[in-house]
Coordinates of C-alpha atoms in Angstrom, one line a residue:
X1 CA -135.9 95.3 106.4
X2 CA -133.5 97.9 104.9
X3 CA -135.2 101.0 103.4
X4 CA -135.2 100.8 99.6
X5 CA -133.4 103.7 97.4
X6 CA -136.8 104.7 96.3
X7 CA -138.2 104.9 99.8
X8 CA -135.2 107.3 101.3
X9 CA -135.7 109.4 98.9
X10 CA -139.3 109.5 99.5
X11 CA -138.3 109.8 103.1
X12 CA -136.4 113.3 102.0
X13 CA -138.8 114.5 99.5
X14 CA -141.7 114.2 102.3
X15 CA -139.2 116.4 104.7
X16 CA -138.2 118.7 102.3
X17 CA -141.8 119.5 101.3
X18 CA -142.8 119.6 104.9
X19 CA -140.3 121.9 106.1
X20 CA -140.6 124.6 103.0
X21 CA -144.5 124.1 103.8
X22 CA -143.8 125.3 107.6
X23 CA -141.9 128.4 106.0
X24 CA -144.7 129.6 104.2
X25 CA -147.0 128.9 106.7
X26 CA -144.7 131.3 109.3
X27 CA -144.4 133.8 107.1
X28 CA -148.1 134.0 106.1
X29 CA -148.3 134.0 110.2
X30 CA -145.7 136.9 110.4
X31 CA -147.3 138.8 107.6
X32 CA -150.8 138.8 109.2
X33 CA -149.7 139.4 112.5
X34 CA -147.5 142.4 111.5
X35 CA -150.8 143.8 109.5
X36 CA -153.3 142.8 112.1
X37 CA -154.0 145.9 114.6
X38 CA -151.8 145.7 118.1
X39 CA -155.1 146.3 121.3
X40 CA -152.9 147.9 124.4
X41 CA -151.1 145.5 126.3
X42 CA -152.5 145.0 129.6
X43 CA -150.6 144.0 132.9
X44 CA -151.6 140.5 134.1
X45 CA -153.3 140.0 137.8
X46 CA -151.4 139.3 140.7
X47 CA -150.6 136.1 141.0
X48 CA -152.1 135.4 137.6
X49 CA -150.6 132.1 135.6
X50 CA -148.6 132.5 132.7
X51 CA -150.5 133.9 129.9
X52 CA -150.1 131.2 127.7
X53 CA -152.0 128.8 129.3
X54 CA -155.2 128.5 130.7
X55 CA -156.2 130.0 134.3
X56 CA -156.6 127.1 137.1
X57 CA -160.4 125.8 138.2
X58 CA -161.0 127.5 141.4
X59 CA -164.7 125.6 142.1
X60 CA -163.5 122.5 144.0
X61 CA -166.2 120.5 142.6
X62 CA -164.3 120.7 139.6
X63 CA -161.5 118.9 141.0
X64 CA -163.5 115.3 141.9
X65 CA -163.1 112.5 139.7
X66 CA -166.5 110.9 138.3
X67 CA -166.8 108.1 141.2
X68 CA -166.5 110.8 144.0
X69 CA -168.9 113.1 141.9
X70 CA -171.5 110.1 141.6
X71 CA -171.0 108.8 145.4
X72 CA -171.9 112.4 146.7
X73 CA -174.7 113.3 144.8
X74 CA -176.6 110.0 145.7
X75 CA -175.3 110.6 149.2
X76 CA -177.4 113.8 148.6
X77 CA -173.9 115.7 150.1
X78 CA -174.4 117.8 146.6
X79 CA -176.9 118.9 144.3
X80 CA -175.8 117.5 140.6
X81 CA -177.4 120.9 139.7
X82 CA -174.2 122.6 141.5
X83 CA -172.1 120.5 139.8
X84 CA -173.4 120.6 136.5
X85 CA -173.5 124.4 136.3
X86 CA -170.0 125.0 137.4
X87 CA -168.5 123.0 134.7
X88 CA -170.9 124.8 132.4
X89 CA -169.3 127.8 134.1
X90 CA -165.7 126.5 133.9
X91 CA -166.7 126.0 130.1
X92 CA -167.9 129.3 129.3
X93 CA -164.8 130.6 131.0
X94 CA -162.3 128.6 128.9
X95 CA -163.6 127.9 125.9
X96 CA -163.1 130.8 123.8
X97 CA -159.1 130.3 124.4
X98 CA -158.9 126.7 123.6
X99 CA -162.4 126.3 121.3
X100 CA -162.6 122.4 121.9
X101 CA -166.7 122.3 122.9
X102 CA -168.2 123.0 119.4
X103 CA -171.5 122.5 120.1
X104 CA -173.0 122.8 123.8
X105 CA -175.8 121.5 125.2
X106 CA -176.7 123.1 128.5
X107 CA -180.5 124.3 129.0
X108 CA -180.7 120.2 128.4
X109 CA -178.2 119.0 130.7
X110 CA -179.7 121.6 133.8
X111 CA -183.0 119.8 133.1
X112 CA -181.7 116.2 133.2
X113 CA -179.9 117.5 135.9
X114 CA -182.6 118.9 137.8
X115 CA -184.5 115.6 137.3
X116 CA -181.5 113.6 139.0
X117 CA -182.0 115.9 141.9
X118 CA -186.2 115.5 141.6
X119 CA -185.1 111.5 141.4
X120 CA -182.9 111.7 144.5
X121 CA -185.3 114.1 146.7
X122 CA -188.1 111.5 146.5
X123 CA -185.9 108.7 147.6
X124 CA -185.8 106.4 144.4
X125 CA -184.0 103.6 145.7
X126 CA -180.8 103.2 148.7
X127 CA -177.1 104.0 147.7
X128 CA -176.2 100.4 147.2
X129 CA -179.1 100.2 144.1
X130 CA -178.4 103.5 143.0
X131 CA -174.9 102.9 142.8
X132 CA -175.3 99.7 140.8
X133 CA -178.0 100.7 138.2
X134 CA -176.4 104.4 137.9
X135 CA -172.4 104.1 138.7
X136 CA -172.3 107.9 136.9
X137 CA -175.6 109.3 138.8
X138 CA -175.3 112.8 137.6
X139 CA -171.9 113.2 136.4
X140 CA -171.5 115.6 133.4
X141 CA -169.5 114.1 130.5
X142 CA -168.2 115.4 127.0
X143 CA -168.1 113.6 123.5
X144 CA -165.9 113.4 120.9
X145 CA -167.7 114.9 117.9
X146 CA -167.7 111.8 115.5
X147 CA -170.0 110.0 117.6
X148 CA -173.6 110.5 117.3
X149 CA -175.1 112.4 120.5
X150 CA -179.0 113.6 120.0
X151 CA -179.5 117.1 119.0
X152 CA -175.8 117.7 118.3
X153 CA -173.9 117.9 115.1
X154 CA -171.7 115.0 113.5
X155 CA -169.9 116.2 111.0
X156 CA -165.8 115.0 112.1
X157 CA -164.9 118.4 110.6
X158 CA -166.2 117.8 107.2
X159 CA -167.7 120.6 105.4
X160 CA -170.1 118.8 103.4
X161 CA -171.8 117.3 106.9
X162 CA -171.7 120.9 108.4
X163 CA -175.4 120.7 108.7
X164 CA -175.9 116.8 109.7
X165 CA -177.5 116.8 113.4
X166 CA -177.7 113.2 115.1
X167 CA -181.2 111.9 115.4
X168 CA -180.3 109.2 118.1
X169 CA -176.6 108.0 120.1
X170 CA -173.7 106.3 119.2
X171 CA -173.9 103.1 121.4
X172 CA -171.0 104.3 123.9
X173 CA -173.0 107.7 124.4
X174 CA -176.2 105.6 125.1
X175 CA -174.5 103.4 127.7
X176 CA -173.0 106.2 129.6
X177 CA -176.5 108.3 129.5
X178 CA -178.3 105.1 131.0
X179 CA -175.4 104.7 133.5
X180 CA -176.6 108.6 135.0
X181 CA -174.2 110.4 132.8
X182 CA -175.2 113.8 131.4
X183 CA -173.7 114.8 128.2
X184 CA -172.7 118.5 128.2
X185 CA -171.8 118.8 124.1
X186 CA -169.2 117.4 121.8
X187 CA -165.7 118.3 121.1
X188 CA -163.5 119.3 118.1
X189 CA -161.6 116.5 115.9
X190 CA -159.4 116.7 113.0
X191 CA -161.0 116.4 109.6
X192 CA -162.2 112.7 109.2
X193 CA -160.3 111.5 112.5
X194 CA -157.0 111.1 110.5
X195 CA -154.8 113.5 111.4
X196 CA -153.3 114.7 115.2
X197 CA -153.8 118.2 115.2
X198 CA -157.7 118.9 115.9
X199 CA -158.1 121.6 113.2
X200 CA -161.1 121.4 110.8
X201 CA -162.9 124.0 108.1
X202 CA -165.9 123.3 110.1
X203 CA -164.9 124.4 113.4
X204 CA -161.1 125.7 113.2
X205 CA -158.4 125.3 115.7
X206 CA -158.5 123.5 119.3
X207 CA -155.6 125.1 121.5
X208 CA -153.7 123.3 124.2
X209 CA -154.5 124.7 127.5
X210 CA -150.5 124.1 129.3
X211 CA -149.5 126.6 125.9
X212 CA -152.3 128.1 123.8
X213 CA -149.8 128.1 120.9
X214 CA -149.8 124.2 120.5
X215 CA -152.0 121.7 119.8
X216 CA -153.9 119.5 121.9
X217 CA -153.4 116.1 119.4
X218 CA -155.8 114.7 117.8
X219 CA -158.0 113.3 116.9
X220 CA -160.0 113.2 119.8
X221 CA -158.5 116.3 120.7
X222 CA -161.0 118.4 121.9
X223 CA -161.3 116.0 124.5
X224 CA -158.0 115.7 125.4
X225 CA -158.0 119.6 126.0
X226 CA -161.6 119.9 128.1
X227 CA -160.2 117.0 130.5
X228 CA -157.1 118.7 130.8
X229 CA -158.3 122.3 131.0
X230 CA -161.1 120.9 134.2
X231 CA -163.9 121.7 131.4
X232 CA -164.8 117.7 132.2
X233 CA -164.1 114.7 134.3
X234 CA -164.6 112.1 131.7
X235 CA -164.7 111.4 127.9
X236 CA -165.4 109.7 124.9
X237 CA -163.1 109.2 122.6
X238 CA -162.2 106.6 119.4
X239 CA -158.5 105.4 118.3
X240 CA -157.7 104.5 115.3
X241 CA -153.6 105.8 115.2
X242 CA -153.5 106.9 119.1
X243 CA -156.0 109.1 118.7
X244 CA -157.1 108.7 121.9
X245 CA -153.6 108.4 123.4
X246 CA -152.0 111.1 121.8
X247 CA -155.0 113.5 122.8
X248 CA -154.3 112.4 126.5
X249 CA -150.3 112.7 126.2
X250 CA -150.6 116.5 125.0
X251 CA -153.1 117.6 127.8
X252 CA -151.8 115.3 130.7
X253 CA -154.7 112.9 130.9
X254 CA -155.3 109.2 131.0
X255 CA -156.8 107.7 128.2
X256 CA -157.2 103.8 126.9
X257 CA -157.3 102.0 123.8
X258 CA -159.0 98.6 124.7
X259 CA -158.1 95.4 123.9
X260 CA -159.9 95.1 120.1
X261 CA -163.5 93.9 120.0
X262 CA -163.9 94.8 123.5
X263 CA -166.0 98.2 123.2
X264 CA -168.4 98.5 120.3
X265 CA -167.7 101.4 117.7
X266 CA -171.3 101.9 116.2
X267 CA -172.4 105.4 115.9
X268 CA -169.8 106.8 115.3
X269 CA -168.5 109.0 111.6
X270 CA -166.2 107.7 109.8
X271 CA -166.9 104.0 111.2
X272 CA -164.2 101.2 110.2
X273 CA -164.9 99.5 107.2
X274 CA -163.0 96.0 106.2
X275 CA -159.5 95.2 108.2
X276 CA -159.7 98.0 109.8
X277 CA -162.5 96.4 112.1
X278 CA -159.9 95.2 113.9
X279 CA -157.4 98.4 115.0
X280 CA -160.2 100.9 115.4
X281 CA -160.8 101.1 118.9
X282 CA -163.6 103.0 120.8
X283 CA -162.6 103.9 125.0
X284 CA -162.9 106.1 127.9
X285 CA -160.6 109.5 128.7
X286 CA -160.6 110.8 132.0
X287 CA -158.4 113.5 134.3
X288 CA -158.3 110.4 137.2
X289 CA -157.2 107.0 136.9
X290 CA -159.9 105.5 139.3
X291 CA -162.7 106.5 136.7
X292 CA -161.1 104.3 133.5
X293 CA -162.1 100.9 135.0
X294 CA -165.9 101.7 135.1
X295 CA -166.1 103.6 132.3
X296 CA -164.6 100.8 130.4
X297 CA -167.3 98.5 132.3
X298 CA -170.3 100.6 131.2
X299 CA -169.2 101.7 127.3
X300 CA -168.0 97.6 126.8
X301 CA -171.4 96.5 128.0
X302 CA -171.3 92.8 127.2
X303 CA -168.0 92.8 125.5
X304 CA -166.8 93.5 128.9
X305 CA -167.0 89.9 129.3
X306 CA -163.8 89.3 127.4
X307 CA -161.7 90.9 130.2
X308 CA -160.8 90.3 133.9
X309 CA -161.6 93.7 135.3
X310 CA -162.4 92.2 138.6
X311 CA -158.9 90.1 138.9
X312 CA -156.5 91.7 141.6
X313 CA -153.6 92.9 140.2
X314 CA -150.1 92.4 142.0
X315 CA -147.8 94.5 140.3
X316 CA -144.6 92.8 142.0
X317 CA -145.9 89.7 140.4
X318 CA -146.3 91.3 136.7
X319 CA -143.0 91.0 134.5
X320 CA -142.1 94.2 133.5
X321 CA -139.9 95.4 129.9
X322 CA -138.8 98.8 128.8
X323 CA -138.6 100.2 125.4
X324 CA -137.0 103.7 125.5
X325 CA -137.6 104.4 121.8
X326 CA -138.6 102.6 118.1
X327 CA -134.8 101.3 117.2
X328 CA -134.2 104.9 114.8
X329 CA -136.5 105.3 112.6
X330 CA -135.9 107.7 109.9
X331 CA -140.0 108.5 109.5
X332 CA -140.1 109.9 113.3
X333 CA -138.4 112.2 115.6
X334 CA -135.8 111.1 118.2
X335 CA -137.1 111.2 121.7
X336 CA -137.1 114.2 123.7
X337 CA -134.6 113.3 126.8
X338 CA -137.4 115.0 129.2
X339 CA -140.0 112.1 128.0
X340 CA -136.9 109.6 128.4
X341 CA -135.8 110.5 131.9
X342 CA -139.3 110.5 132.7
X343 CA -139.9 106.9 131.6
X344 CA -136.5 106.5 133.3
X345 CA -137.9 107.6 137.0
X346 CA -140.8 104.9 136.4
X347 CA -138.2 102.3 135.6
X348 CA -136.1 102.9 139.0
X349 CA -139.3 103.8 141.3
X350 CA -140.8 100.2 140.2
X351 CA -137.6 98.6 140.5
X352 CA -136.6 100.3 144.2
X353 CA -140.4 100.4 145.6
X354 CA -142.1 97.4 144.0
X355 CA -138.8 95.3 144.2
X356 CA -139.3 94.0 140.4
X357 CA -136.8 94.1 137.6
X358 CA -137.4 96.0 134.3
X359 CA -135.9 94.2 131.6
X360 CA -134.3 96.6 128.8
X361 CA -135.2 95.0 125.5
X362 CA -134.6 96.0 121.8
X363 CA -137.7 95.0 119.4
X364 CA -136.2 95.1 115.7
X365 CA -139.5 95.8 113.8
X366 CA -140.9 98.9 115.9
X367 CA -138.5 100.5 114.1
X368 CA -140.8 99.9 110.7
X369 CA -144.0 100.7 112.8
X370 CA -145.1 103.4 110.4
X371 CA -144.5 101.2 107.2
X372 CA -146.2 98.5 108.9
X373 CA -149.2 100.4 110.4
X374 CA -149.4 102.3 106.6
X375 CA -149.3 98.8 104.9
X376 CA -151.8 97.0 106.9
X377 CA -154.4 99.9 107.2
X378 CA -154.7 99.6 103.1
X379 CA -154.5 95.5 103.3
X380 CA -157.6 93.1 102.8
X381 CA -159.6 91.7 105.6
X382 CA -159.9 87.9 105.2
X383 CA -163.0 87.7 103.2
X384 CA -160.7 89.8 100.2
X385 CA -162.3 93.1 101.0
X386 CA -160.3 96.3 100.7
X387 CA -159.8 98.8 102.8
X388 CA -162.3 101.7 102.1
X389 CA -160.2 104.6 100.6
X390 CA -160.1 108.1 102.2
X391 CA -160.4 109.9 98.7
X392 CA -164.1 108.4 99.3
X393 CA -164.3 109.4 102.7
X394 CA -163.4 112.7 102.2
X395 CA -166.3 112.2 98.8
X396 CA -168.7 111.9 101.5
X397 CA -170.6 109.3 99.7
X398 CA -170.4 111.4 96.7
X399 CA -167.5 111.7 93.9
X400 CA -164.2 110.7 95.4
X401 CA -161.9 113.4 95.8
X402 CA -159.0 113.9 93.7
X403 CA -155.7 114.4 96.0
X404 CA -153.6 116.5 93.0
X405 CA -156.6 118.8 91.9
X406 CA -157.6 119.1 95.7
X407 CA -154.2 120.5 96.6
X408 CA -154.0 122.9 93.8
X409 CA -157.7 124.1 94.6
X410 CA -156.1 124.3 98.0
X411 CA -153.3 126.7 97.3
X412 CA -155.8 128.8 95.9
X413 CA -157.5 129.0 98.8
X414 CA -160.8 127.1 97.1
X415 CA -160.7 123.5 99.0
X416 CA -163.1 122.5 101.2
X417 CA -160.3 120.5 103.1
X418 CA -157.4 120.6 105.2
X419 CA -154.0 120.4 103.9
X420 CA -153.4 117.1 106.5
X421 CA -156.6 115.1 105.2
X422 CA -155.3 116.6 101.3
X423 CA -151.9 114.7 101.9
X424 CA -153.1 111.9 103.3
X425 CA -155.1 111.4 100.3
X426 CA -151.6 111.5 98.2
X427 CA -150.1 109.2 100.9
X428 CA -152.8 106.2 100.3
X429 CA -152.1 106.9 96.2
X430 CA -148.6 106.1 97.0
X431 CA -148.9 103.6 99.2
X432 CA -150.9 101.7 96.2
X433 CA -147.7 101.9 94.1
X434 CA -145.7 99.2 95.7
X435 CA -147.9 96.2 96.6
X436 CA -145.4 93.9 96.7
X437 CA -143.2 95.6 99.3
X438 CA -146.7 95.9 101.5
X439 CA -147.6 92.6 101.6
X440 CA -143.9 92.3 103.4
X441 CA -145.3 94.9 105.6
X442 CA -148.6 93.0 106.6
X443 CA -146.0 89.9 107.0
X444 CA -144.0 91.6 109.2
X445 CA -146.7 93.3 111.4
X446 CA -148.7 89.7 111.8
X447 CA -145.2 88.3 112.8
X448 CA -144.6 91.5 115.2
X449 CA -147.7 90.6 116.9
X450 CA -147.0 87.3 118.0
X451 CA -144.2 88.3 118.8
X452 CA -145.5 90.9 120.9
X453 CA -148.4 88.6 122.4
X454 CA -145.2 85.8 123.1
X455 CA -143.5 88.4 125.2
X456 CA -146.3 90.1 127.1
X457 CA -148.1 86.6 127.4
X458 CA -150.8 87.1 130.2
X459 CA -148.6 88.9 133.3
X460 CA -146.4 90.9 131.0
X461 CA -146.3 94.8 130.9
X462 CA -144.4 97.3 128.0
X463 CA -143.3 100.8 128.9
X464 CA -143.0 103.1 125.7
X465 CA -142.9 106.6 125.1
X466 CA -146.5 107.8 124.2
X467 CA -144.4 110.4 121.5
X468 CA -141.3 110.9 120.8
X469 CA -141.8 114.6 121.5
X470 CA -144.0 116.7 123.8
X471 CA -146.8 119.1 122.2
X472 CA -145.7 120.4 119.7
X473 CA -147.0 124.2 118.3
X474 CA -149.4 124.5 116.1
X475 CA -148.7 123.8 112.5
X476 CA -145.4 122.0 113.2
X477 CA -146.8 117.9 112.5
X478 CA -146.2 118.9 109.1
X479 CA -143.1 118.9 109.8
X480 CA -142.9 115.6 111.5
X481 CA -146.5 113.4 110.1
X482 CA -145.4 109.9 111.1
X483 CA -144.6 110.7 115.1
X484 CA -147.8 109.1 115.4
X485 CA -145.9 105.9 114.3
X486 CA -145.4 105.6 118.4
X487 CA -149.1 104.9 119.2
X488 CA -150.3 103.9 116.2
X489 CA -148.1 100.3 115.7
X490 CA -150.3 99.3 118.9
X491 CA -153.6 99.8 116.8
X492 CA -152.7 97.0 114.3
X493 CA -150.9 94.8 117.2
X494 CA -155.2 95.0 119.1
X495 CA -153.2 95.5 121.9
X496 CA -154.6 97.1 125.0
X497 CA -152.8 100.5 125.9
X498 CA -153.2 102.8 128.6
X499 CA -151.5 106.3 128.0
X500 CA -150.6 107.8 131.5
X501 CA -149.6 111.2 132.5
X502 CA -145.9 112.0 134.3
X503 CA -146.0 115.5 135.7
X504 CA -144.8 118.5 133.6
X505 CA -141.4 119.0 131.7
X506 CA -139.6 122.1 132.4
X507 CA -141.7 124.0 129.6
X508 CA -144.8 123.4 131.9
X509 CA -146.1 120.6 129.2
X510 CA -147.4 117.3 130.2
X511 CA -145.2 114.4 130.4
X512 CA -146.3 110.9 130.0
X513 CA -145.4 106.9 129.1
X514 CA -147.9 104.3 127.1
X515 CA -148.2 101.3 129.6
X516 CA -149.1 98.3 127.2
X517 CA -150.2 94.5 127.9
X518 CA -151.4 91.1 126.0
X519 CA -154.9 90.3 124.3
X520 CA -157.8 91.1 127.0
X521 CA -155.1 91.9 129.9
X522 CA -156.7 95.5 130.4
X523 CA -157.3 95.0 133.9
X524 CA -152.5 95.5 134.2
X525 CA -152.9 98.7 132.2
X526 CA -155.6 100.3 134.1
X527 CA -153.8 98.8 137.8
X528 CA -150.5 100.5 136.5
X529 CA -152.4 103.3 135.6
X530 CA -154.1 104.2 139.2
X531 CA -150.4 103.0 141.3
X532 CA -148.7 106.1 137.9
X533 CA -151.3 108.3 139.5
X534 CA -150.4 107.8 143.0
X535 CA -146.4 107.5 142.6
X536 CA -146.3 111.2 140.3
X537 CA -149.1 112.6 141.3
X538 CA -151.6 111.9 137.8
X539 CA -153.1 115.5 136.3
X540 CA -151.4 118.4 136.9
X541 CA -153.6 121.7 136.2
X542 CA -152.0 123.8 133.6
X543 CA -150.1 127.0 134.7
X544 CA -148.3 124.8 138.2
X545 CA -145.1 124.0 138.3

């Protein structure tokens, strides 16, 4: 499907804008810089890490995953007090560099923790009940701040909620507080969950902690950054584009979109209206592999059902196929050749260690994923209902915005909103202009996913970059919106995705790969998750070589 006249100059006109947008934005940045007074330079510590990123956890507590945390405090081998204050600690520490915990709550999360300890001191049960009613006894846990968590604010970076406080839990976050888990606060998000740097007018800026001076992704990407800074072990976070994925890319953690339908996304602001039922996915982020299987387990509840978690996986029995990029896409970047060799080294240590072959193969339409995920986000769910717009999102049950007026309030500095969620606003106008070359689009994406569901069938596994590039600094998506094309053609596909991390390129910046599988085959994702972790070693903390 050829790109139109029309659309390739679209395609310019979008980059053209972008890029003369970037300008100003630097030289604003130069301007304020070169104004702003200089404090005296002071030397950095011996041994210190570079300054750019964050310093490394030096509490070892910090560096268990959730299942050893859990197993030794109800082996009584720790206090969950202890562990409890030293990622409050670790938090205090870090946060004002990367600001991705917006709202904390500790005083309540000692006392929850104290009663754990109270629980396990009077001898409430053996180990073997304990585990099984409370698989996260005492493990603190963060949450993105679109879902509803009692006490704390809800606002997904949208002024006109600045002062909204949930009254009761999104149903993931009340799951994983009856499973043991203590909720220390929530964490950043872009402005209505639609964009993939975490920057809002409610909260500001979330900064990567490899390289302050990038972003983290969003738009759970305040999680992304407190997993990957050792501010927390595990994670909620929601999907809708990678948002989840691209988060856990950035900041060298493990995240997974489920299969669709399997975890349930109630409680959560904005919640999926119409088709988009079906590619919004809520699931678990966490720095070790061995914590994304029971996680899944407890936020699925029920819907957990509709897997085979407890099926042994033999990777030298799955069938294995490479993707190493979209076909050449003009909407996207090419792929950075330290993200391809990396994807590379899996190929040849599952090929010479697991004795399987990867089969190379070239799919035609990922190289329209963006006009396809665009199309069938703003297409009709079978009952004829459309797609809720994000002019009214952005309304806040109110007046729907207007994108043209809301962009010139914006340039004179008198918006409300972010110049992402403003051109987004244009985009879906736009999009509206050509329903005839859409409904092509919604063809081509149902026919991509049979496709896709013939080749993966029930042993099949995908490797594909998680972005074409890695983090980028802040500011520069502008320059590049549709990258999230990568992660985001799996959203419309329901496929079930796993995003694992690779080490560090030679920038210090986490490398990674998207390990995807067919309808309700989780259980492959997560096994090739935990055997990623093992062969390249999973997290790395940020400032090591």
């Amino acid at each position: 499907m050829a790109l139109s006249r029309a659309e390739r100059c679209l395609v310019l006109l979008l980059r053209l804008l972008s890029r003369a947008f970037l300008v100003l934005l630097s030289l604003a940045a130069r301007a304020s810089a070169a104004l702003a007074p200089k404090p005296p330079a002071l030397p950095p510590p011996a041994g210190a890490p570079p300054t750019r990123c964050v310093p490394p956890p030096g509490q070892p507590l910090l560096l268990l995953s959730a299942r050893q945390l859990a197993r030794r405090i109800r082996r009584r081998e720790v206090k969950c007090t202890d562990v409890v204050q030293a990622y409050i600690k670790r938090i205090e520490e870090i946060n004002p560099l990367v600001n991705a915990v917006v709202k904390a709550r500790f005083d309540a999360a000692l006392q929850e923790a104290h009663h754990v300890d109270k629980l396990l001191s009077e001898g409430h049960g053996d180990e073997d009940s304990l585990q099984e009613k409370f698989p996260f006894l005492g493990v603190p846990f963060t949450v993105k701040e679109a879902f509803a968590l009692h006490g704390m604010p809800n606002t997904s970076g949208l002024v006109s909620r600045r002062n909204l406080i949930s009254t009761s839990d999104a149903l993931v976050v009340s799951r994983l507080k009856q499973a043991g888990a203590i909720p220390l606060g929530v964490t950043n998000c872009s402005e209505l969950c639609m964009w993939y740097e975490s920057s809002n007018n409610v909260y500001g800026r979330t900064n990567n902690p490899y390289d302050l001076q990038r972003i983290v992704g969003g738009s759970s990407g305040g999680e992304g950054c407190v997993l990957g800074a050792a501010c927390s072990v595990i994670g909620v976070g929601s999907d809708i584009g990678g948002s989840i994925r691209m988060p856990a890319f950035f900041n060298g953690v493990f995240g997974h979109k489920p299969t669709t339908g399997v975890v349930p996304n109630d409680g959560q602001f904005p919640n999926a209206l119409g088709v988009r039922t079906e590619f919004l996915c809520t699931g678990p982020m966490c720095r070790y592999a061995e914590d994304l299987k029971p996680m899944l387990r407890v936020m699925a509840g029920p819907g957990v059902r509709k897997l085979k978690l407890d099926e042994k996986v033999s990777l030298e029995k799955v069938k294995f196929y490479c993707m190493e990029h979209d076909g050449g896409s003009v909407f996207v970047s090419p792929v950075d050749r330290e993200i391809l060799q990396a994807q590379r080294k899996v190929v040849e240590h599952l090929e010479t260690q697991c004795g399987v072959q990867v089969q190379h193969i070239t799919i035609h339409k990922m190289k329209y994923a963006f006009q396809i995920w665009s199309a069938m986000m703003s297409s009709r769910d079978s009952d004829g209902q459309e797609a809720q717009l994000f002019t009214d999102l952005l309304g806040d049950h109110g007046k729907p915005v207007w994108p043209l007026w809301e962009l010139m309030k914006w340039f004179l500095g008198m918006s409300l909103h972010t110049i992402p969620a403003i051109a987004l606003a244009l985009t879906e106008k736009l999009m509206k202009l050509n329903p005839g070359g859409n409904a092509k689009l919604v063809s081509m994406g149902h026919s991509l996913r049979t496709e896709m569901m013939n080749l993966l069938g029930t042993d099949g596994i995908l490797l594909y970059p998680s972005h074409p590039i890695v983090a980028p600094k802040h500011y520069s998506p502008l320059g590049m919106p549709f990258n999230f094309a990568y992660t985001g053609v799996f959203n419309v596909l329901g496929l079930p995705v796993t995003q694992c991390p690779l080490g560090l390129s030679s920038e210090g910046l986490p490398l990674g790969i998207q390990v995807v599988a067919g309808l309700h085959n989780d259980h492959l994702t997560l096994a090739m998750a935990r055997y990623l972790e093992k062969a390249f070693g999973g997290w790395v903390c940020p400032g090591k070589s």
